[in-house]
């Protein structure tokens, strides 16, 4: 069920949807004052700027006086204000209701720069007729931990969503993939056996069967596979793992063990 | 035929149960109680649920720091130190600005097109007809997108701004006007202008009274022009030109200095004006057609030319028919201004139910405030139009 940035939290609060999985940034106020809970961080993002190459700008710090297009109702508006305040620069913000309108205005030359989460910027750049005419500036001006959100009133659902993500991370860490999940279930490694439900009944505590993680990995693969298929090398976005690599490979993705 | 013997009803003796008046009151009270209970239970249910889900409620957010910026603002507003309450006022003033200017322009355009559609000039009448039919039959949102792109696309970027006369610059960031600065003595010019305006209005009133009494006409237009334009201009020269202008000039990405009129505002204004004018034109046409043909024939017979006939005989009578539907068109324009959200104009809905709602998460309060505001604006507009309608109504003798 597609929702705009503006309506998403209200829809979740009202029970219209049970799980909000969008580019929603985990912030303190959203986590504490909306009656909602962010379960985990499934993507570490940060806000950045995209400009036309011919503008000759190579750093966000040179954007003083510029007009910036952005989508309203998101953390980006506040991040922008903070960034320009901290660096004592003037700017003009033009905020639009949806991402599409924002892009159209940027293309029409209404703004010098377009600001959004960097993953979204890379995705957007590909949609331009000549992607090479635009560059994403190197500065990342905010922390944007994105993840699925649920209502705080349902702890069991919260745990289920959280551990589904952890299961995918643990699977990647243990080398369990879509292809070898069945085979791995017979492994002698106790960690693998616990995760896949061959040993113990961890899934039952969150209202699922013992082989819950096995079924997740069978269907969508582990975190790495899912990442590559949806936003990484297997997709048109071709986003590098970067901060979203496993902790064992220098990234930030780290899951508590199944024990 | 049988007659049913009726017992004489003795006043005061009949049971209260059968008194139609009392019964009526009881039914009304019961209905009121039911409606009141429904409202009460809905409100308490909402409050209870908000509390149960630990969603913040109340109006405490009003004084919290906003932390975001808005480009078009009529009052000072910045990310550093402004509150959500101030964001509300910024949005409300932007809504009122576009609505009030839109109403004035739509009225003029609508009257012109409405009259043109009845013109004996074939081309003019057909153009007016095509205008009305096209504009009225396309969704407003679509028209706004069209105007926004029509305003933005052909304009150059700030570095290649189009230079218009009097230091006005035009580019895809907006129209930049020179910003007048009053120097010592400059306020005298403003004062003269205001006095001239008051003088012109007084003179017009006096001239009308004179004409009604004696039939003598005065050149009201020329004298008003002299009082409002020529007199302040003389003072301007006399005081040694105490008004200077800050001209917009290129600085970095954008122009600096001057008064900036944003493209979002222009697009919204054009969209709302042309759209509403289409409806007003039809209202005006209906009003004029409602005046019997004999009226204008009589005026012609008296020797009045077509212009004065329209102005003095037909329109005043047509106004009775025009004003009530005109009011609903004004209300529609005001409410339609909330479509601004689609083209990035920071009106009340965009700033308040958009950004503020999303940052505070307090949907119930924010939406309730916004609805109350639109209701108030609409009711106030209706009130004034009803007063005007009373004044214009046919005085029965």
XYZ file of C-alpha atoms in Angstrom:
656
model
C 0.000 0.000 0.000
C 1.874 3.083 -1.169
C 1.877 6.114 1.139
C 3.398 9.561 0.758
C 5.892 10.902 3.283
C 3.193 13.125 4.693
C 0.598 10.459 5.368
C 2.728 7.530 6.386
C 2.796 7.888 10.182
C -0.868 8.794 10.421
C -1.791 5.723 8.380
C 0.249 3.509 10.691
C -1.146 5.142 13.847
C -4.688 4.699 12.596
C -4.117 1.005 11.893
C -4.619 1.406 8.173
C -1.312 -0.377 7.752
C 0.486 -2.608 10.264
C 4.031 -2.198 9.064
C 5.592 0.902 7.591
C 8.603 0.006 5.516
C 9.653 3.024 3.581
C 12.451 5.532 3.738
C 11.430 6.512 7.259
C 14.247 7.906 9.344
C 14.493 6.746 12.929
C 14.432 9.862 15.105
C 13.814 10.320 18.791
C 10.548 12.210 18.448
C 9.102 9.721 15.977
C 10.106 6.826 18.204
C 8.746 8.303 21.419
C 5.901 10.737 20.741
C 3.973 9.119 17.904
C 2.966 5.875 19.599
C 5.201 4.092 17.115
C 8.361 2.035 17.424
C 11.215 1.668 15.008
C 12.165 -1.983 15.043
C 15.633 -2.039 13.485
C 17.833 -0.224 11.012
C 17.766 -2.086 7.732
C 19.545 0.652 5.806
C 22.034 3.260 7.010
C 21.539 6.320 4.867
C 22.504 9.978 4.964
C 21.205 13.126 3.327
C 23.164 14.626 0.452
C 22.797 17.024 -2.461
C 22.602 16.523 -6.200
C 23.498 19.345 -8.582
C 24.016 19.825 -12.292
C 27.614 19.324 -13.330
C 27.724 22.511 -15.353
C 27.068 24.502 -12.175
C 30.685 23.828 -11.313
C 30.030 23.039 -7.655
C 32.030 20.247 -6.066
C 31.126 20.665 -2.421
C 27.942 21.265 -0.455
C 29.798 24.009 1.397
C 29.734 26.057 -1.808
C 25.940 26.072 -1.967
C 25.542 29.393 -0.134
C 22.662 31.392 -1.632
C 21.349 28.467 -3.643
C 17.756 27.344 -4.126
C 17.195 23.809 -2.872
C 14.295 21.569 -3.897
C 13.181 18.975 -1.400
C 10.246 16.820 -0.478
C 8.216 18.118 2.424
C 7.132 16.295 5.510
C 10.467 14.586 5.933
C 13.544 15.011 8.078
C 15.278 16.549 5.056
C 13.721 19.974 5.613
C 15.109 20.195 9.136
C 18.492 18.761 8.128
C 18.766 21.389 5.411
C 17.977 24.185 7.841
C 20.535 22.800 10.310
C 23.243 22.403 7.692
C 22.923 25.943 6.366
C 22.657 27.348 9.881
C 25.772 25.572 11.072
C 27.745 26.761 8.051
C 26.327 30.302 8.137
C 25.039 30.140 4.585
C 21.832 31.479 3.112
C 19.541 29.358 0.991
C 16.014 29.173 -0.335
C 13.977 26.035 0.232
C 11.219 24.958 -2.165
C 9.293 22.058 -0.665
C 6.999 19.796 -2.680
C 4.400 17.264 -1.724
C 5.793 14.265 -3.583
C 9.166 13.167 -4.851
C 8.050 13.330 -8.476
C 7.040 16.989 -8.258
C 10.318 17.794 -6.527
C 12.270 16.201 -9.345
C 10.236 17.943 -12.022
C 10.911 21.315 -10.434
C 14.639 20.533 -10.174
C 14.686 19.515 -13.835
C 12.845 22.693 -14.813
C 15.643 24.694 -13.224
C 13.610 25.977 -10.298
C 16.418 24.893 -7.969
C 20.173 24.648 -8.093
C 20.258 21.527 -5.981
C 18.027 18.647 -5.011
C 18.399 17.228 -1.529
C 17.357 13.806 -0.302
C 18.806 10.642 1.209
C 21.802 9.698 -0.875
C 20.335 6.311 -1.845
C 17.310 8.142 -3.237
C 19.554 10.591 -5.079
C 21.430 7.783 -6.840
C 18.123 6.144 -7.703
C 16.793 9.408 -9.059
C 19.884 10.221 -11.065
C 19.384 7.085 -13.123
C 15.948 8.255 -14.175
C 17.314 11.368 -15.838
C 17.814 11.353 -19.575
C 21.497 12.120 -19.121
C 22.527 10.866 -15.662
C 26.086 12.052 -16.219
C 24.964 15.687 -16.272
C 24.267 15.463 -12.559
C 26.540 14.706 -9.633
C 25.875 13.816 -6.031
C 28.032 16.015 -3.803
C 30.312 14.113 -1.414
C 29.050 15.684 1.849
C 26.606 13.607 3.836
C 24.886 16.105 6.092
C 22.864 13.855 8.354
C 22.404 10.412 9.812
C 19.399 8.710 8.261
C 18.903 5.289 9.781
C 15.984 3.793 7.860
C 13.926 0.900 9.059
C 10.517 -0.682 9.425
C 8.102 0.975 11.869
C 5.236 -0.601 13.804
C 2.728 0.562 16.430
C 4.085 0.447 19.987
C 0.969 -1.285 21.259
C 1.797 -4.638 19.653
C 5.005 -5.961 21.172
C 4.754 -9.389 19.582
C 4.513 -7.899 16.090
C 7.382 -5.544 16.964
C 9.587 -8.501 17.967
C 8.597 -10.443 14.883
C 9.552 -7.602 12.542
C 12.796 -6.952 14.408
C 13.876 -10.586 14.431
C 12.992 -11.155 10.793
C 15.646 -8.579 9.986
C 18.106 -10.076 12.467
C 17.490 -13.534 11.015
C 18.467 -12.296 7.565
C 21.614 -10.656 8.956
C 22.600 -13.734 10.942
C 22.015 -15.859 7.872
C 24.407 -13.746 5.860
C 26.982 -13.827 8.624
C 26.750 -17.627 8.818
C 26.863 -18.022 5.055
C 23.318 -19.312 4.697
C 21.833 -18.368 1.333
C 18.620 -18.948 -0.552
C 20.306 -21.715 -2.474
C 21.986 -23.616 0.363
C 19.435 -23.130 3.172
C 18.096 -26.693 3.023
C 21.571 -28.132 3.017
C 22.734 -25.822 5.837
C 19.877 -27.013 8.042
C 21.750 -30.291 8.364
C 24.945 -28.489 9.360
C 26.780 -29.389 12.519
C 27.444 -25.745 13.450
C 25.222 -25.086 16.508
C 24.647 -21.455 15.546
C 23.360 -22.433 12.123
C 21.224 -25.193 13.625
C 19.643 -22.821 16.132
C 18.888 -20.202 13.491
C 17.329 -22.641 11.066
C 15.312 -24.405 13.766
C 17.033 -27.760 13.652
C 17.959 -27.219 17.285
C 15.689 -25.475 19.774
C 12.352 -23.778 19.156
C 13.245 -20.091 19.152
C 10.597 -19.174 16.597
C 7.777 -20.202 18.899
C 8.499 -17.362 21.315
C 7.512 -14.870 18.628
C 4.496 -16.855 17.545
C 6.097 -18.644 14.597
C 7.259 -22.161 13.879
C 10.766 -23.355 14.725
C 11.908 -23.146 11.105
C 10.858 -19.468 10.733
C 14.297 -18.208 9.752
C 14.716 -21.087 7.335
C 11.516 -20.057 5.568
C 12.554 -16.375 5.413
C 15.902 -17.167 3.848
C 14.320 -19.663 1.449
C 11.926 -17.015 0.215
C 13.943 -13.783 0.069
C 17.499 -14.842 0.777
C 19.801 -13.429 3.447
C 20.364 -9.694 3.991
C 23.194 -9.515 1.484
C 21.221 -11.304 -1.218
C 18.200 -9.130 -0.609
C 20.356 -5.985 -0.675
C 22.054 -6.867 -3.952
C 18.786 -7.886 -5.591
C 16.846 -4.772 -4.615
C 19.317 -1.887 -4.463
C 22.763 -3.352 -5.119
C 24.548 -4.860 -8.073
C 21.556 -6.963 -9.127
C 19.348 -3.879 -9.494
C 19.532 -0.797 -11.678
C 20.510 1.309 -8.651
C 23.922 -0.339 -8.200
C 24.427 1.075 -4.710
C 27.537 -0.219 -2.950
C 27.130 -1.892 0.442
C 29.195 0.843 2.159
C 28.023 1.306 5.748
C 25.485 -1.422 5.213
C 28.105 -4.144 5.056
C 28.171 -6.644 7.908
C 30.131 -5.667 11.009
C 32.555 -8.450 10.183
C 33.344 -6.604 6.947
C 33.701 -3.129 8.415
C 30.063 -2.093 8.110
C 27.392 -1.263 10.683
C 24.994 -4.157 10.196
C 25.135 -6.232 13.370
C 22.543 -8.630 14.693
C 22.184 -10.103 18.206
C 22.620 -13.863 18.167
C 19.821 -16.431 18.201
C 20.375 -18.137 21.485
C -72.827 9.578 8.779
C -71.991 9.360 12.415
C -70.706 12.044 14.568
C -68.141 11.178 17.128
C -69.038 12.757 20.359
C -66.152 14.887 21.505
C -65.638 15.747 25.058
C -64.986 19.386 25.669
C -61.267 19.880 26.260
C -60.644 21.770 29.395
C -57.533 23.879 29.339
C -54.984 22.849 31.916
C -56.581 19.496 32.425
C -55.186 17.656 29.358
C -52.218 15.410 30.089
C -48.790 16.870 29.263
C -48.208 13.747 27.193
C -50.721 14.924 24.608
C -49.667 18.544 24.418
C -48.132 18.904 20.918
C -45.982 21.817 22.019
C -44.480 20.010 24.999
C -44.058 16.889 22.925
C -42.196 18.895 20.294
C -39.809 20.248 22.925
C -39.181 16.764 24.290
C -38.310 15.413 20.844
C -35.968 18.311 20.174
C -34.268 17.834 23.531
C -33.899 14.118 22.923
C -32.310 14.732 19.532
C -29.964 17.312 21.033
C -28.964 14.848 23.738
C -28.232 12.131 21.183
C -26.127 14.451 19.005
C -24.297 15.772 22.073
C -23.613 12.246 23.273
C -22.276 11.215 19.856
C -19.869 14.153 19.753
C -18.805 13.579 23.330
C -18.196 9.872 22.874
C -16.282 10.407 19.616
C -14.040 13.006 21.273
C -13.440 11.021 24.447
C -12.861 7.886 22.400
C -10.202 9.683 20.340
C -8.511 11.074 23.458
C -8.623 7.693 25.159
C -7.108 5.929 22.138
C -4.385 8.530 21.750
C -3.474 8.055 25.392
C -3.568 4.267 25.119
C -1.211 4.342 22.137
C 1.047 6.858 23.896
C 0.633 9.403 21.096
C 1.403 12.910 22.296
C -1.649 15.142 22.326
C -2.585 18.676 23.274
C -1.476 21.993 21.871
C 1.881 22.218 23.615
C 3.685 21.855 20.286
C 2.544 25.385 19.343
C 5.488 26.953 21.180
C 8.095 24.369 20.196
C 10.930 25.297 17.871
C 10.086 24.558 14.235
C 13.591 24.087 12.848
C 12.671 24.312 9.160
C 12.543 27.141 6.628
C 9.884 28.563 4.345
C 10.755 30.595 1.251
C 7.799 32.964 0.952
C 6.995 34.598 4.275
C 5.165 37.809 5.073
C 6.362 37.829 8.667
C 9.895 37.052 9.865
C 10.410 33.319 10.096
C 13.602 31.318 10.259
C 14.765 27.897 11.282
C 16.696 29.552 14.093
C 14.202 30.332 16.820
C 10.787 30.333 15.147
C 8.021 28.135 16.514
C 5.339 25.933 14.985
C 2.866 28.656 15.949
C 4.750 31.147 13.790
C 4.839 28.606 10.964
C 1.044 28.507 11.215
C 0.846 32.288 10.775
C 3.269 32.221 7.838
C 1.072 29.643 6.109
C -2.180 31.404 6.958
C -0.929 34.776 5.661
C 0.246 33.155 2.426
C -3.200 31.578 1.996
C -4.934 34.892 2.653
C -2.562 36.713 0.296
C -3.197 34.466 -2.681
C -6.921 34.187 -1.928
C -7.533 37.918 -1.584
C -5.567 38.913 -4.684
C -7.135 35.993 -6.545
C -10.657 37.088 -5.593
C -10.077 40.637 -6.857
C -8.513 39.510 -10.154
C -11.048 36.734 -10.738
C -13.891 39.205 -10.225
C -12.531 41.607 -12.829
C -11.710 38.873 -15.333
C -14.989 37.077 -14.692
C -17.076 40.220 -15.218
C -15.180 41.029 -18.379
C -15.591 37.532 -19.837
C -19.235 37.305 -18.749
C -20.081 40.576 -20.461
C -17.947 39.672 -23.486
C -19.878 36.444 -23.943
C -23.042 38.498 -24.444
C -21.316 40.982 -26.720
C -22.685 41.561 -30.199
C -19.107 41.244 -31.455
C -19.094 37.688 -32.781
C -15.380 36.960 -32.319
C -15.268 38.373 -28.795
C -18.360 36.388 -27.794
C -16.952 33.148 -29.230
C -13.547 33.630 -27.587
C -15.288 34.183 -24.262
C -17.366 31.068 -24.827
C -14.349 28.901 -25.614
C -12.517 30.290 -22.578
C -15.401 29.472 -20.248
C -15.977 26.010 -21.653
C -12.324 24.995 -21.573
C -11.510 26.410 -18.165
C -14.616 25.128 -16.430
C -14.262 21.603 -17.746
C -10.679 20.854 -16.779
C -9.674 19.825 -13.247
C -8.064 22.685 -11.357
C -5.136 20.561 -10.191
C -4.246 19.829 -13.802
C -4.456 23.528 -14.630
C -2.137 24.365 -11.742
C 0.454 21.899 -13.017
C 0.066 23.415 -16.451
C 0.573 26.970 -15.221
C 3.474 26.018 -12.987
C 5.281 24.425 -15.906
C 4.179 27.180 -18.260
C 5.616 29.739 -15.849
C 8.823 27.842 -15.106
C 9.897 26.138 -18.301
C 10.377 29.044 -20.707
C 12.218 31.255 -18.224
C 16.016 31.375 -18.143
C 18.181 30.637 -15.125
C 19.269 33.510 -12.850
C 22.528 34.082 -14.739
C 20.607 34.850 -17.924
C 17.811 36.836 -16.291
C 15.552 38.780 -18.632
C 15.965 42.476 -17.907
C 12.667 44.318 -17.984
C 12.302 48.115 -17.811
C 12.767 49.904 -14.463
C 15.353 47.437 -13.180
C 12.919 44.528 -13.004
C 14.499 41.124 -13.575
C 12.761 37.902 -14.537
C 14.086 34.351 -14.295
C 12.920 30.899 -13.264
C 13.369 31.790 -9.587
C 10.803 34.532 -9.820
C 10.179 38.134 -10.697
C 12.490 40.575 -8.926
C 11.279 44.130 -8.364
C 13.415 47.017 -7.102
C 12.900 47.442 -3.369
C 11.955 51.061 -2.516
C 13.706 52.526 0.517
C 12.312 55.608 2.243
C 14.914 58.184 3.170
C 14.263 61.111 5.526
C 11.352 63.070 4.063
C 10.114 60.071 2.161
C 7.298 59.424 4.580
C 5.801 62.753 3.504
C 5.174 61.269 0.060
C 3.356 58.296 1.534
C 1.340 60.714 3.672
C 0.419 62.834 0.632
C -0.585 59.708 -1.232
C -2.871 58.578 1.585
C -4.381 62.063 1.937
C -4.892 62.180 -1.837
C -6.655 58.821 -1.681
C -8.986 59.994 1.086
C -9.550 63.244 -0.848
C -10.402 61.383 -4.048
C -12.908 59.139 -2.285
C -14.526 62.120 -0.545
C -14.715 64.040 -3.817
C -16.313 61.107 -5.598
C -18.931 60.867 -2.860
C -19.589 64.636 -3.026
C -19.772 64.606 -6.835
C -22.346 61.824 -6.770
C -24.492 63.711 -4.256
C -24.206 66.822 -6.430
C -25.205 64.897 -9.528
C -28.181 63.373 -7.780
C -29.270 66.823 -6.595
C -28.486 68.996 -9.616
C -27.695 66.627 -12.474
C -24.334 68.306 -12.967
C -21.403 65.958 -13.664
C -17.823 66.466 -12.514
C -14.624 64.970 -14.015
C -14.138 62.590 -11.064
C -11.550 60.429 -12.832
C -9.154 63.249 -13.660
C -9.350 64.860 -10.248
C -8.787 61.506 -8.529
C -5.752 60.891 -10.738
C -4.378 64.315 -9.839
C -4.850 63.759 -6.117
C -3.487 60.218 -5.984
C -0.661 60.315 -8.548
C 0.349 63.809 -9.583
C 0.318 65.424 -6.126
C 2.558 62.798 -4.449
C 4.867 62.994 -7.479
C 5.244 66.768 -7.005
C 6.069 66.228 -3.342
C 8.610 63.601 -4.449
C 10.344 66.128 -6.696
C 10.014 68.910 -4.114
C 11.650 66.879 -1.360
C 14.612 66.085 -3.607
C 13.656 62.527 -4.575
C 13.913 60.934 -1.117
C 13.078 57.423 -2.323
C 15.931 55.194 -3.433
C 15.673 51.698 -4.826
C 17.702 48.616 -4.051
C 18.025 46.880 -7.383
C 18.262 43.092 -7.597
C 21.641 41.874 -8.795
C 23.291 38.539 -9.400
C 25.145 37.153 -6.399
C 26.254 33.550 -6.561
C 23.418 31.259 -7.575
C 20.586 33.724 -7.204
C 19.757 37.386 -7.336
C 20.209 39.409 -4.197
C 18.195 42.441 -3.118
C 14.844 43.580 -4.434
C 11.433 42.115 -3.841
C 11.097 38.547 -5.054
C 7.773 37.268 -6.370
C 7.970 33.480 -6.407
C 6.947 31.428 -9.474
C 4.836 29.152 -7.252
C 2.817 32.164 -6.167
C 2.396 33.429 -9.720
C 1.349 30.004 -11.017
C -1.142 29.500 -8.221
C -2.548 32.989 -8.654
C -2.976 32.588 -12.422
C -4.506 29.135 -11.977
C -6.999 30.170 -9.316
C -7.876 33.422 -11.089
C -8.529 31.979 -14.526
C -10.382 28.957 -13.132
C -12.692 30.933 -10.859
C -13.168 33.644 -13.497
C -14.700 31.002 -15.783
C -17.392 30.324 -13.200
C -17.882 33.989 -12.325
C -18.349 34.733 -16.037
C -21.290 32.357 -16.161
C -22.758 33.831 -12.987
C -22.471 37.300 -14.491
C -24.022 36.174 -17.762
C -26.915 34.579 -15.896
C -27.369 37.777 -13.898
C -27.430 39.987 -16.973
C -29.829 37.692 -18.826
C -32.096 37.782 -15.789
C -32.666 41.492 -16.347
C -35.557 41.854 -18.754
C -34.711 43.129 -22.221
C -37.205 45.947 -21.753
C -34.837 47.577 -19.286
C -32.039 48.096 -21.777
C -34.479 49.004 -24.523
C -35.943 51.677 -22.270
C -32.448 52.953 -21.474
C -31.602 53.120 -25.189
C -34.860 54.937 -25.819
C -33.800 57.506 -23.230
C -30.664 58.079 -25.256
C -28.133 56.230 -23.056
C -25.229 54.723 -24.967
C -24.476 50.955 -24.537
C -21.701 51.576 -21.962
C -23.745 53.601 -19.470
C -26.755 51.346 -20.127
C -24.762 48.358 -18.926
C -23.161 50.234 -16.048
C -26.126 52.190 -14.767
C -29.166 50.113 -15.686
C -28.368 46.463 -16.306
C -25.521 45.597 -13.882
C -27.144 47.135 -10.765
C -30.224 45.019 -11.367
C -28.187 41.969 -12.297
C -26.191 42.227 -9.041
C -29.162 40.881 -7.079
C -28.893 37.634 -8.985
C -25.094 37.659 -9.168
C -24.049 38.170 -5.544
C -25.185 34.910 -3.872
C -23.488 32.587 -6.410
C -20.547 34.992 -6.547
C -20.079 34.398 -2.823
C -19.809 30.642 -3.318
C -17.214 31.230 -6.018
C -15.158 33.356 -3.623
C -15.391 30.594 -1.045
C -14.376 28.017 -3.643
C -11.353 30.053 -4.627
C -10.240 30.321 -1.005
C -10.664 26.612 -0.412
C -9.069 25.674 -3.735
C -5.981 27.629 -2.739
C -5.110 24.585 -0.622
C -4.147 22.827 -3.872
C -1.028 24.981 -3.568
C 0.516 21.980 -1.885
C 0.938 20.353 -5.302
C 3.164 23.068 -6.716
C 5.179 23.912 -3.639
C 3.533 27.175 -2.625
C 3.804 27.443 1.166
C 0.144 28.001 2.056
C -1.527 26.914 5.287
C -2.046 23.324 4.155
C 1.477 22.970 2.812
C 3.252 24.412 5.837
C 0.938 23.435 8.663
C -0.829 20.199 7.737
C 2.250 19.241 5.718
C 5.492 19.900 7.479
C 4.261 20.763 10.967
C 1.911 17.783 11.122
C 4.653 15.463 10.024
C 7.198 16.795 12.463
C 4.906 16.849 15.474
C 2.860 13.802 14.476
C -0.216 15.425 16.035
C -2.641 14.880 13.215
C -5.849 15.395 15.186
C -4.878 18.810 16.556
C -3.267 20.131 13.381
C -6.100 19.073 11.098
C -8.694 20.414 13.555
C -6.961 23.807 13.656
C -6.742 23.921 9.868
C -10.401 23.063 9.437
C -11.375 25.712 11.979
C -9.326 28.279 10.050
C -10.924 27.520 6.680
C -14.358 27.527 8.302
C -13.659 30.931 9.840
C -12.363 32.422 6.586
C -15.400 31.112 4.696
C -17.909 32.308 7.280
C -16.347 35.767 7.428
C -16.404 36.017 3.609
C -20.069 34.946 3.585
C -20.887 37.466 6.278
C -19.443 40.368 4.305
C -21.053 39.209 1.082
C -24.414 38.913 2.828
C -24.108 42.461 4.140
C -23.245 43.629 0.617
C -26.154 41.621 -0.765
C -28.549 43.349 1.665
C -27.335 46.731 0.494
C -27.695 45.788 -3.181
C -31.094 44.125 -2.790
C -34.055 45.760 -4.457
C -35.545 48.255 -2.062
C -39.260 47.679 -2.100
C -41.304 50.775 -1.787
